[in-house]
Amino acid sequence: MPLSEHEQRMLEQMERALYAEDPKFASALEGNGLRTYTRRRVYQAVAGFLVGIALLMAGMVAQLIWISVVGFLVMLGCAVLAVTGWRKAPKPGETPKGHTGRRPVRRKRTVMERIENRWQRRRDEQGH
């Protein structure tokens, strides 16, 4: 059963308070989180990029065009992985927005649900 919006906000407030009080302890509790994963992914992409360069050069030396093309495609794919991984990596001591240590389960709300939520908020604000 997923957490309600109120429970998610309370959990995020508790996480921020924990980081404010004892950032060292909070980062130790985080363990191998998203930041470590993205950093590892970037390093793997850089290694793959170097393999792509080696394939490109080997294809040129052996005069086999298809090896060079494969090397170029490997380089291109690894460059895309490195750039996307680098952009997604959170800063040290920062948790990604909505990150609670678990993968959040979110489903897209339908138009009707959004309209009903707005209607309910208006009724609550008016005191009905």
Coordinates of N, CA and C in Angstrom, one line a residue, residues 5-46:
E5 N -0.1 11.3 0.4 CA 0.7 12.5 0.2 C 1.1 13.1 1.5
H6 N 0.2 13.1 2.5 CA 0.6 13.6 3.8 C 1.7 12.8 4.4
E7 N 1.6 11.5 4.4 CA 2.7 10.7 4.9 C 4.0 10.9 4.2
Q8 N 4.0 11.0 2.9 CA 5.2 11.3 2.1 C 5.8 12.6 2.5
R9 N 5.0 13.7 2.7 CA 5.5 14.9 3.1 C 6.2 14.8 4.5
M10 N 5.5 14.1 5.4 CA 6.0 14.0 6.8 C 7.4 13.2 6.8
L11 N 7.4 12.2 5.9 CA 8.7 11.4 5.8 C 9.8 12.3 5.2
E12 N 9.5 13.1 4.2 CA 10.5 14.0 3.7 C 11.0 15.0 4.7
Q13 N 10.1 15.5 5.5 CA 10.4 16.5 6.6 C 11.4 15.8 7.6
M14 N 11.1 14.5 8.0 CA 11.9 13.8 8.9 C 13.3 13.6 8.3
E15 N 13.3 13.2 7.0 CA 14.6 13.0 6.4 C 15.5 14.3 6.4
R16 N 14.8 15.5 6.0 CA 15.5 16.7 6.0 C 16.0 17.1 7.4
A17 N 15.2 16.8 8.5 CA 15.6 17.1 9.8 C 16.8 16.2 10.2
L18 N 16.8 15.0 9.8 CA 17.9 14.1 10.1 C 19.2 14.6 9.4
Y19 N 19.1 15.0 8.2 CA 20.3 15.5 7.5 C 20.8 16.8 8.1
A20 N 19.8 17.6 8.6 CA 20.2 18.9 9.3 C 20.9 18.6 10.6
E21 N 20.4 17.6 11.4 CA 21.0 17.3 12.7 C 22.3 16.6 12.6
D22 N 22.4 15.5 11.8 CA 23.5 14.7 11.7 C 23.7 14.2 10.3
P23 N 24.4 15.0 9.4 CA 24.5 14.6 8.0 C 25.4 13.3 7.9
K24 N 26.4 13.1 8.7 CA 27.2 12.0 8.6 C 26.5 10.7 8.9
F25 N 25.6 10.7 9.9 CA 24.8 9.5 10.2 C 23.8 9.3 9.1
A26 N 23.2 10.3 8.6 CA 22.2 10.2 7.6 C 22.8 9.6 6.3
S27 N 24.0 10.0 5.9 CA 24.6 9.5 4.7 C 25.0 8.1 4.9
A28 N 25.4 7.7 6.2 CA 25.7 6.3 6.5 C 24.5 5.4 6.4
L29 N 23.4 5.9 6.8 CA 22.1 5.1 6.7 C 21.7 5.0 5.2
E30 N 22.0 6.0 4.4 CA 21.7 5.9 3.0 C 22.3 4.7 2.3
G31 N 23.6 4.4 2.6 CA 24.3 3.3 2.0 C 24.5 3.5 0.5
N32 N 24.4 2.4 -0.2 CA 24.6 2.4 -1.7 C 23.3 3.0 -2.3
G33 N 23.2 4.2 -2.3 CA 22.0 4.9 -2.9 C 22.1 5.2 -4.3
L34 N 21.3 6.1 -4.7 CA 21.2 6.5 -6.1 C 22.5 7.2 -6.6
R35 N 23.1 7.9 -5.7 CA 24.3 8.7 -6.1 C 25.4 7.7 -6.4
T36 N 25.6 6.6 -5.6 CA 26.6 5.6 -5.9 C 26.3 4.9 -7.2
Y37 N 25.1 4.6 -7.4 CA 24.7 3.9 -8.6 C 25.0 4.7 -9.9
T38 N 24.6 6.0 -9.8 CA 24.9 6.9 -11.0 C 26.3 7.1 -11.2
R39 N 27.1 7.2 -10.1 CA 28.6 7.4 -10.3 C 29.2 6.2 -11.0
R40 N 28.8 5.0 -10.5 CA 29.3 3.8 -11.1 C 28.9 3.7 -12.6
R41 N 27.7 4.1 -12.9 CA 27.2 4.0 -14.3 C 28.0 5.0 -15.2
V42 N 28.4 6.1 -14.6 CA 29.2 7.1 -15.4 C 30.6 6.5 -15.6
Y43 N 31.2 5.9 -14.6 CA 32.5 5.3 -14.8 C 32.5 4.1 -15.8
Q44 N 31.4 3.3 -15.8 CA 31.3 2.3 -16.8 C 31.1 2.8 -18.2
A45 N 30.4 3.9 -18.3 CA 30.2 4.5 -19.6 C 31.5 5.1 -20.1
V46 N 32.4 5.7 -19.3 CA 33.7 6.2 -19.7 C 34.6 5.0 -20.1

